[in-house]
Amino acid sequence: MTWRRHLVHAVPTQHTVPVADAVAEETELAELVRGARYVLLDFDGPICRLFAVRRAQDIARAQVEWLDRQGLGSILSETEREDPDPHTTLRLLAEQRRGSDLVVEMEKRLTAEELGAVGTAWPTPYADPLIRTWSAVGVRLAITTNNAPEAAGRYVENRGLSDCFHRHIYGRTQDLELLKPHPHCLHRALNAMGADPAAALMIGDATTDLVAAEAAGVPFLGYARSEHKEAALRSAGAKHVIDSLEPLLTVLRTRP
Ligand SMILES: [Mg+2]
């Protein structure tokens, strides 16, 4: 097994990491994976790249322009305008205009974008076999996402993975204050599966996933497909970060 290739260490130059530390991290990670009886997966990132064709940032920019047309551009800071994120923008609008039709409309537009993107989403390498293997060895799986649950449901159906999740797909609700980092969708998944948080594992690619997992008492494994994402997860306190799902599959296939 070649864990070390896939582990993303806190120190940028991997070869400078003491071998003993790297081995200890590999062992901890294998234990984390083998100890998980429930796995909560974020959708966009660990399962697929939803906006593979039209980038999430393009959608966020369209949201900013839409807000400007509504005369509400001032709810965003300069940073949020320059590097917008669809869910952050939606949450900010929800905070500023609680219960308004504008919030409902922006959420509907985002849901339509997400549903439209399902057909062109790129599967994350090793995600499909990993999900099937986890399901086959009796681990209960759920999706805990800030995306519309309809989009995640349609994607797993298209991939023939619906049976692996047994309808445990928990996404954005009308109450946008409950988006991650709020642990609401994790709580829903844990409650529905009757899961002890300590026996679960959350895999996510954003700091909001990490914060939500910590709030729910669920161990966290970061998946970072870029150095930028890795740095964000590490600086937020993620202990384990991988840049490929392949080693997780290897651990499951070599289960004692
Ligand atoms: Mg994500």
JSON list of C-alpha atoms in Angstrom, two decimals, residues 42-193:
[
{"chain": "A", "resi": 42, "resn": "ASP", "atom": "CA", "xyz": [-19.97, 15.75, 1.27]},
{"chain": "A", "resi": 43, "resn": "PHE", "atom": "CA", "xyz": [-21.26, 15.69, -2.32]},
{"chain": "A", "resi": 44, "resn": "ASP", "atom": "CA", "xyz": [-19.40, 18.26, -4.46]},
{"chain": "A", "resi": 45, "resn": "GLY", "atom": "CA", "xyz": [-15.74, 17.30, -4.07]},
{"chain": "A", "resi": 46, "resn": "PRO", "atom": "CA", "xyz": [-15.56, 13.86, -2.49]},
{"chain": "A", "resi": 47, "resn": "ILE", "atom": "CA", "xyz": [-18.20, 12.28, -4.76]},
{"chain": "A", "resi": 48, "resn": "CYS", "atom": "CA", "xyz": [-18.00, 14.37, -7.91]},
{"chain": "A", "resi": 49, "resn": "ARG", "atom": "CA", "xyz": [-16.99, 17.67, -9.35]},
{"chain": "A", "resi": 50, "resn": "LEU", "atom": "CA", "xyz": [-20.46, 19.04, -9.85]},
{"chain": "A", "resi": 51, "resn": "PHE", "atom": "CA", "xyz": [-19.54, 22.17, -11.74]},
{"chain": "A", "resi": 52, "resn": "ALA", "atom": "CA", "xyz": [-16.99, 20.58, -14.02]},
{"chain": "A", "resi": 53, "resn": "VAL", "atom": "CA", "xyz": [-18.17, 22.45, -17.09]},
{"chain": "A", "resi": 54, "resn": "ARG", "atom": "CA", "xyz": [-19.65, 25.63, -15.67]},
{"chain": "A", "resi": 55, "resn": "ARG", "atom": "CA", "xyz": [-17.57, 26.65, -12.71]},
{"chain": "A", "resi": 56, "resn": "ALA", "atom": "CA", "xyz": [-19.11, 27.36, -9.31]},
{"chain": "A", "resi": 57, "resn": "GLN", "atom": "CA", "xyz": [-17.43, 30.74, -9.38]},
{"chain": "A", "resi": 58, "resn": "ASP", "atom": "CA", "xyz": [-19.21, 31.68, -12.63]},
{"chain": "A", "resi": 59, "resn": "ILE", "atom": "CA", "xyz": [-22.51, 30.87, -10.94]},
{"chain": "A", "resi": 60, "resn": "ALA", "atom": "CA", "xyz": [-21.49, 32.90, -7.91]},
{"chain": "A", "resi": 61, "resn": "ARG", "atom": "CA", "xyz": [-20.57, 35.85, -10.18]},
{"chain": "A", "resi": 62, "resn": "ALA", "atom": "CA", "xyz": [-24.00, 35.64, -11.82]},
{"chain": "A", "resi": 63, "resn": "GLN", "atom": "CA", "xyz": [-25.50, 35.73, -8.31]},
{"chain": "A", "resi": 64, "resn": "VAL", "atom": "CA", "xyz": [-23.50, 38.87, -7.51]},
{"chain": "A", "resi": 65, "resn": "GLU", "atom": "CA", "xyz": [-24.75, 40.54, -10.70]},
{"chain": "A", "resi": 66, "resn": "TRP", "atom": "CA", "xyz": [-28.31, 39.50, -9.85]},
{"chain": "A", "resi": 67, "resn": "LEU", "atom": "CA", "xyz": [-27.92, 40.96, -6.34]},
{"chain": "A", "resi": 68, "resn": "ASP", "atom": "CA", "xyz": [-26.64, 44.21, -7.87]},
{"chain": "A", "resi": 69, "resn": "ARG", "atom": "CA", "xyz": [-29.70, 44.37, -10.11]},
{"chain": "A", "resi": 70, "resn": "GLN", "atom": "CA", "xyz": [-31.88, 43.98, -7.00]},
{"chain": "A", "resi": 71, "resn": "GLY", "atom": "CA", "xyz": [-29.97, 46.86, -5.38]},
{"chain": "A", "resi": 72, "resn": "LEU", "atom": "CA", "xyz": [-28.58, 44.50, -2.74]},
{"chain": "A", "resi": 73, "resn": "GLY", "atom": "CA", "xyz": [-24.94, 44.36, -3.79]},
{"chain": "A", "resi": 74, "resn": "SER", "atom": "CA", "xyz": [-23.90, 46.02, -0.53]},
{"chain": "A", "resi": 75, "resn": "ILE", "atom": "CA", "xyz": [-24.59, 42.89, 1.52]},
{"chain": "A", "resi": 76, "resn": "LEU", "atom": "CA", "xyz": [-21.30, 41.48, 0.19]},
{"chain": "A", "resi": 77, "resn": "SER", "atom": "CA", "xyz": [-17.86, 42.55, 1.38]},
{"chain": "A", "resi": 78, "resn": "GLU", "atom": "CA", "xyz": [-15.14, 43.38, -1.17]},
{"chain": "A", "resi": 79, "resn": "THR", "atom": "CA", "xyz": [-13.60, 39.92, -0.65]},
{"chain": "A", "resi": 80, "resn": "GLU", "atom": "CA", "xyz": [-16.94, 38.19, -1.12]},
{"chain": "A", "resi": 81, "resn": "ARG", "atom": "CA", "xyz": [-17.47, 40.13, -4.35]},
{"chain": "A", "resi": 82, "resn": "GLU", "atom": "CA", "xyz": [-14.01, 39.31, -5.68]},
{"chain": "A", "resi": 83, "resn": "ASP", "atom": "CA", "xyz": [-14.01, 35.62, -4.77]},
{"chain": "A", "resi": 84, "resn": "PRO", "atom": "CA", "xyz": [-17.67, 34.70, -4.45]},
{"chain": "A", "resi": 85, "resn": "ASP", "atom": "CA", "xyz": [-19.02, 31.32, -3.43]},
{"chain": "A", "resi": 86, "resn": "PRO", "atom": "CA", "xyz": [-22.61, 30.34, -4.32]},
{"chain": "A", "resi": 87, "resn": "HIS", "atom": "CA", "xyz": [-23.52, 29.03, -0.86]},
{"chain": "A", "resi": 88, "resn": "THR", "atom": "CA", "xyz": [-21.89, 31.88, 1.03]},
{"chain": "A", "resi": 89, "resn": "THR", "atom": "CA", "xyz": [-23.71, 34.46, -1.08]},
{"chain": "A", "resi": 90, "resn": "LEU", "atom": "CA", "xyz": [-26.99, 32.65, -0.58]},
{"chain": "A", "resi": 91, "resn": "ARG", "atom": "CA", "xyz": [-26.44, 32.43, 3.18]},
{"chain": "A", "resi": 92, "resn": "LEU", "atom": "CA", "xyz": [-25.57, 36.13, 3.40]},
{"chain": "A", "resi": 93, "resn": "LEU", "atom": "CA", "xyz": [-28.73, 37.08, 1.53]},
{"chain": "A", "resi": 94, "resn": "ALA", "atom": "CA", "xyz": [-30.75, 34.81, 3.80]},
{"chain": "A", "resi": 95, "resn": "GLU", "atom": "CA", "xyz": [-29.25, 36.50, 6.87]},
{"chain": "A", "resi": 96, "resn": "GLN", "atom": "CA", "xyz": [-29.98, 39.99, 5.53]},
{"chain": "A", "resi": 97, "resn": "ARG", "atom": "CA", "xyz": [-33.41, 39.33, 4.04]},
{"chain": "A", "resi": 98, "resn": "ARG", "atom": "CA", "xyz": [-34.76, 36.53, 6.18]},
{"chain": "A", "resi": 99, "resn": "GLY", "atom": "CA", "xyz": [-37.86, 34.90, 4.70]},
{"chain": "A", "resi": 100, "resn": "SER", "atom": "CA", "xyz": [-38.02, 37.23, 1.69]},
{"chain": "A", "resi": 101, "resn": "ASP", "atom": "CA", "xyz": [-39.04, 36.21, -1.82]},
{"chain": "A", "resi": 102, "resn": "LEU", "atom": "CA", "xyz": [-35.57, 37.24, -3.00]},
{"chain": "A", "resi": 103, "resn": "VAL", "atom": "CA", "xyz": [-34.00, 34.50, -0.89]},
{"chain": "A", "resi": 104, "resn": "VAL", "atom": "CA", "xyz": [-36.48, 31.97, -2.21]},
{"chain": "A", "resi": 105, "resn": "GLU", "atom": "CA", "xyz": [-35.72, 33.04, -5.76]},
{"chain": "A", "resi": 106, "resn": "MET", "atom": "CA", "xyz": [-31.94, 32.87, -5.36]},
{"chain": "A", "resi": 107, "resn": "GLU", "atom": "CA", "xyz": [-32.21, 29.42, -3.80]},
{"chain": "A", "resi": 108, "resn": "LYS", "atom": "CA", "xyz": [-34.40, 28.22, -6.66]},
{"chain": "A", "resi": 109, "resn": "ARG", "atom": "CA", "xyz": [-31.94, 29.57, -9.22]},
{"chain": "A", "resi": 110, "resn": "LEU", "atom": "CA", "xyz": [-29.07, 27.78, -7.50]},
{"chain": "A", "resi": 111, "resn": "THR", "atom": "CA", "xyz": [-31.03, 24.52, -7.31]},
{"chain": "A", "resi": 112, "resn": "ALA", "atom": "CA", "xyz": [-31.74, 24.80, -11.04]},
{"chain": "A", "resi": 113, "resn": "GLU", "atom": "CA", "xyz": [-28.02, 25.36, -11.73]},
{"chain": "A", "resi": 114, "resn": "GLU", "atom": "CA", "xyz": [-27.11, 22.33, -9.61]},
{"chain": "A", "resi": 115, "resn": "LEU", "atom": "CA", "xyz": [-29.69, 20.07, -11.24]},
{"chain": "A", "resi": 116, "resn": "GLY", "atom": "CA", "xyz": [-28.51, 21.28, -14.66]},
{"chain": "A", "resi": 117, "resn": "ALA", "atom": "CA", "xyz": [-24.91, 20.46, -13.76]},
{"chain": "A", "resi": 118, "resn": "VAL", "atom": "CA", "xyz": [-25.58, 16.85, -12.72]},
{"chain": "A", "resi": 119, "resn": "GLY", "atom": "CA", "xyz": [-25.41, 15.54, -16.28]},
{"chain": "A", "resi": 120, "resn": "THR", "atom": "CA", "xyz": [-21.95, 17.00, -16.86]},
{"chain": "A", "resi": 121, "resn": "ALA", "atom": "CA", "xyz": [-20.49, 16.37, -13.40]},
{"chain": "A", "resi": 122, "resn": "TRP", "atom": "CA", "xyz": [-17.16, 14.53, -13.30]},
{"chain": "A", "resi": 123, "resn": "PRO", "atom": "CA", "xyz": [-17.01, 11.58, -10.92]},
{"chain": "A", "resi": 124, "resn": "THR", "atom": "CA", "xyz": [-14.25, 11.94, -8.36]},
{"chain": "A", "resi": 125, "resn": "PRO", "atom": "CA", "xyz": [-11.63, 9.26, -9.09]},
{"chain": "A", "resi": 126, "resn": "TYR", "atom": "CA", "xyz": [-12.25, 6.09, -7.01]},
{"chain": "A", "resi": 127, "resn": "ALA", "atom": "CA", "xyz": [-15.46, 7.52, -5.50]},
{"chain": "A", "resi": 128, "resn": "ASP", "atom": "CA", "xyz": [-17.83, 5.04, -7.20]},
{"chain": "A", "resi": 129, "resn": "PRO", "atom": "CA", "xyz": [-15.90, 1.86, -6.25]},
{"chain": "A", "resi": 130, "resn": "LEU", "atom": "CA", "xyz": [-15.23, 3.25, -2.78]},
{"chain": "A", "resi": 131, "resn": "ILE", "atom": "CA", "xyz": [-18.94, 3.86, -2.19]},
{"chain": "A", "resi": 132, "resn": "ARG", "atom": "CA", "xyz": [-19.82, 0.39, -3.52]},
{"chain": "A", "resi": 133, "resn": "THR", "atom": "CA", "xyz": [-17.13, -1.28, -1.41]},
{"chain": "A", "resi": 134, "resn": "TRP", "atom": "CA", "xyz": [-18.13, 0.53, 1.78]},
{"chain": "A", "resi": 135, "resn": "SER", "atom": "CA", "xyz": [-21.73, -0.42, 1.18]},
{"chain": "A", "resi": 136, "resn": "ALA", "atom": "CA", "xyz": [-20.79, -4.04, 0.45]},
{"chain": "A", "resi": 137, "resn": "VAL", "atom": "CA", "xyz": [-18.88, -4.42, 3.72]},
{"chain": "A", "resi": 138, "resn": "GLY", "atom": "CA", "xyz": [-21.86, -3.13, 5.69]},
{"chain": "A", "resi": 139, "resn": "VAL", "atom": "CA", "xyz": [-20.86, 0.46, 6.35]},
{"chain": "A", "resi": 140, "resn": "ARG", "atom": "CA", "xyz": [-23.90, 2.77, 6.28]},
{"chain": "A", "resi": 141, "resn": "LEU", "atom": "CA", "xyz": [-23.52, 5.73, 3.94]},
{"chain": "A", "resi": 142, "resn": "ALA", "atom": "CA", "xyz": [-25.12, 9.14, 3.78]},
{"chain": "A", "resi": 143, "resn": "ILE", "atom": "CA", "xyz": [-24.58, 12.32, 1.81]},
{"chain": "A", "resi": 144, "resn": "THR", "atom": "CA", "xyz": [-24.41, 15.49, 3.88]},
{"chain": "A", "resi": 145, "resn": "THR", "atom": "CA", "xyz": [-24.23, 18.45, 1.53]},
{"chain": "A", "resi": 146, "resn": "ASN", "atom": "CA", "xyz": [-25.03, 22.13, 1.11]},
{"chain": "A", "resi": 147, "resn": "ASN", "atom": "CA", "xyz": [-26.24, 21.34, -2.40]},
{"chain": "A", "resi": 148, "resn": "ALA", "atom": "CA", "xyz": [-29.86, 20.65, -3.23]},
{"chain": "A", "resi": 149, "resn": "PRO", "atom": "CA", "xyz": [-30.64, 17.06, -2.15]},
{"chain": "A", "resi": 150, "resn": "GLU", "atom": "CA", "xyz": [-32.43, 16.58, -5.49]},
{"chain": "A", "resi": 151, "resn": "ALA", "atom": "CA", "xyz": [-29.14, 17.20, -7.33]},
{"chain": "A", "resi": 152, "resn": "ALA", "atom": "CA", "xyz": [-27.19, 14.71, -5.18]},
{"chain": "A", "resi": 153, "resn": "GLY", "atom": "CA", "xyz": [-30.03, 12.17, -5.49]},
{"chain": "A", "resi": 154, "resn": "ARG", "atom": "CA", "xyz": [-30.14, 12.50, -9.26]},
{"chain": "A", "resi": 155, "resn": "TYR", "atom": "CA", "xyz": [-26.36, 12.13, -9.53]},
{"chain": "A", "resi": 156, "resn": "VAL", "atom": "CA", "xyz": [-26.15, 8.92, -7.46]},
{"chain": "A", "resi": 157, "resn": "GLU", "atom": "CA", "xyz": [-29.10, 7.53, -9.38]},
{"chain": "A", "resi": 158, "resn": "ASN", "atom": "CA", "xyz": [-27.34, 8.24, -12.69]},
{"chain": "A", "resi": 159, "resn": "ARG", "atom": "CA", "xyz": [-24.25, 6.43, -11.39]},
{"chain": "A", "resi": 160, "resn": "GLY", "atom": "CA", "xyz": [-26.27, 3.43, -10.17]},
{"chain": "A", "resi": 161, "resn": "LEU", "atom": "CA", "xyz": [-25.30, 4.21, -6.57]},
{"chain": "A", "resi": 162, "resn": "SER", "atom": "CA", "xyz": [-28.73, 4.95, -5.06]},
{"chain": "A", "resi": 163, "resn": "ASP", "atom": "CA", "xyz": [-28.94, 1.60, -3.28]},
{"chain": "A", "resi": 164, "resn": "CYS", "atom": "CA", "xyz": [-25.70, 2.33, -1.43]},
{"chain": "A", "resi": 165, "resn": "PHE", "atom": "CA", "xyz": [-27.30, 5.32, 0.29]},
{"chain": "A", "resi": 166, "resn": "HIS", "atom": "CA", "xyz": [-30.78, 4.00, 1.08]},
{"chain": "A", "resi": 167, "resn": "ARG", "atom": "CA", "xyz": [-32.21, 7.51, 0.63]},
{"chain": "A", "resi": 168, "resn": "HIS", "atom": "CA", "xyz": [-29.87, 8.98, 3.25]},
{"chain": "A", "resi": 169, "resn": "ILE", "atom": "CA", "xyz": [-29.25, 12.20, 1.35]},
{"chain": "A", "resi": 170, "resn": "TYR", "atom": "CA", "xyz": [-29.40, 15.35, 3.44]},
{"chain": "A", "resi": 171, "resn": "GLY", "atom": "CA", "xyz": [-28.91, 18.66, 1.70]},
{"chain": "A", "resi": 172, "resn": "ARG", "atom": "CA", "xyz": [-30.01, 22.24, 1.63]},
{"chain": "A", "resi": 173, "resn": "THR", "atom": "CA", "xyz": [-33.39, 22.99, 3.15]},
{"chain": "A", "resi": 174, "resn": "GLN", "atom": "CA", "xyz": [-35.52, 26.13, 3.03]},
{"chain": "A", "resi": 175, "resn": "ASP", "atom": "CA", "xyz": [-33.78, 27.23, 6.23]},
{"chain": "A", "resi": 176, "resn": "LEU", "atom": "CA", "xyz": [-30.52, 28.52, 4.82]},
{"chain": "A", "resi": 177, "resn": "GLU", "atom": "CA", "xyz": [-29.09, 29.32, 8.23]},
{"chain": "A", "resi": 178, "resn": "LEU", "atom": "CA", "xyz": [-28.71, 25.56, 8.66]},
{"chain": "A", "resi": 179, "resn": "LEU", "atom": "CA", "xyz": [-26.22, 25.20, 5.82]},
{"chain": "A", "resi": 180, "resn": "LYS", "atom": "CA", "xyz": [-22.85, 23.82, 6.88]},
{"chain": "A", "resi": 181, "resn": "PRO", "atom": "CA", "xyz": [-20.86, 24.93, 8.92]},
{"chain": "A", "resi": 182, "resn": "HIS", "atom": "CA", "xyz": [-24.05, 24.35, 10.92]},
{"chain": "A", "resi": 183, "resn": "PRO", "atom": "CA", "xyz": [-24.11, 20.61, 11.71]},
{"chain": "A", "resi": 184, "resn": "HIS", "atom": "CA", "xyz": [-27.81, 20.28, 10.84]},
{"chain": "A", "resi": 185, "resn": "CYS", "atom": "CA", "xyz": [-27.45, 17.93, 7.85]},
{"chain": "A", "resi": 186, "resn": "LEU", "atom": "CA", "xyz": [-25.00, 15.75, 9.81]},
{"chain": "A", "resi": 187, "resn": "HIS", "atom": "CA", "xyz": [-27.43, 15.56, 12.72]},
{"chain": "A", "resi": 188, "resn": "ARG", "atom": "CA", "xyz": [-30.21, 14.54, 10.36]},
{"chain": "A", "resi": 189, "resn": "ALA", "atom": "CA", "xyz": [-28.06, 11.77, 8.89]},
{"chain": "A", "resi": 190, "resn": "LEU", "atom": "CA", "xyz": [-26.85, 10.51, 12.28]},
{"chain": "A", "resi": 191, "resn": "ASN", "atom": "CA", "xyz": [-30.36, 10.52, 13.72]},
{"chain": "A", "resi": 192, "resn": "ALA", "atom": "CA", "xyz": [-31.89, 8.78, 10.71]},
{"chain": "A", "resi": 193, "resn": "MET", "atom": "CA", "xyz": [-29.25, 6.05, 10.79]}
]
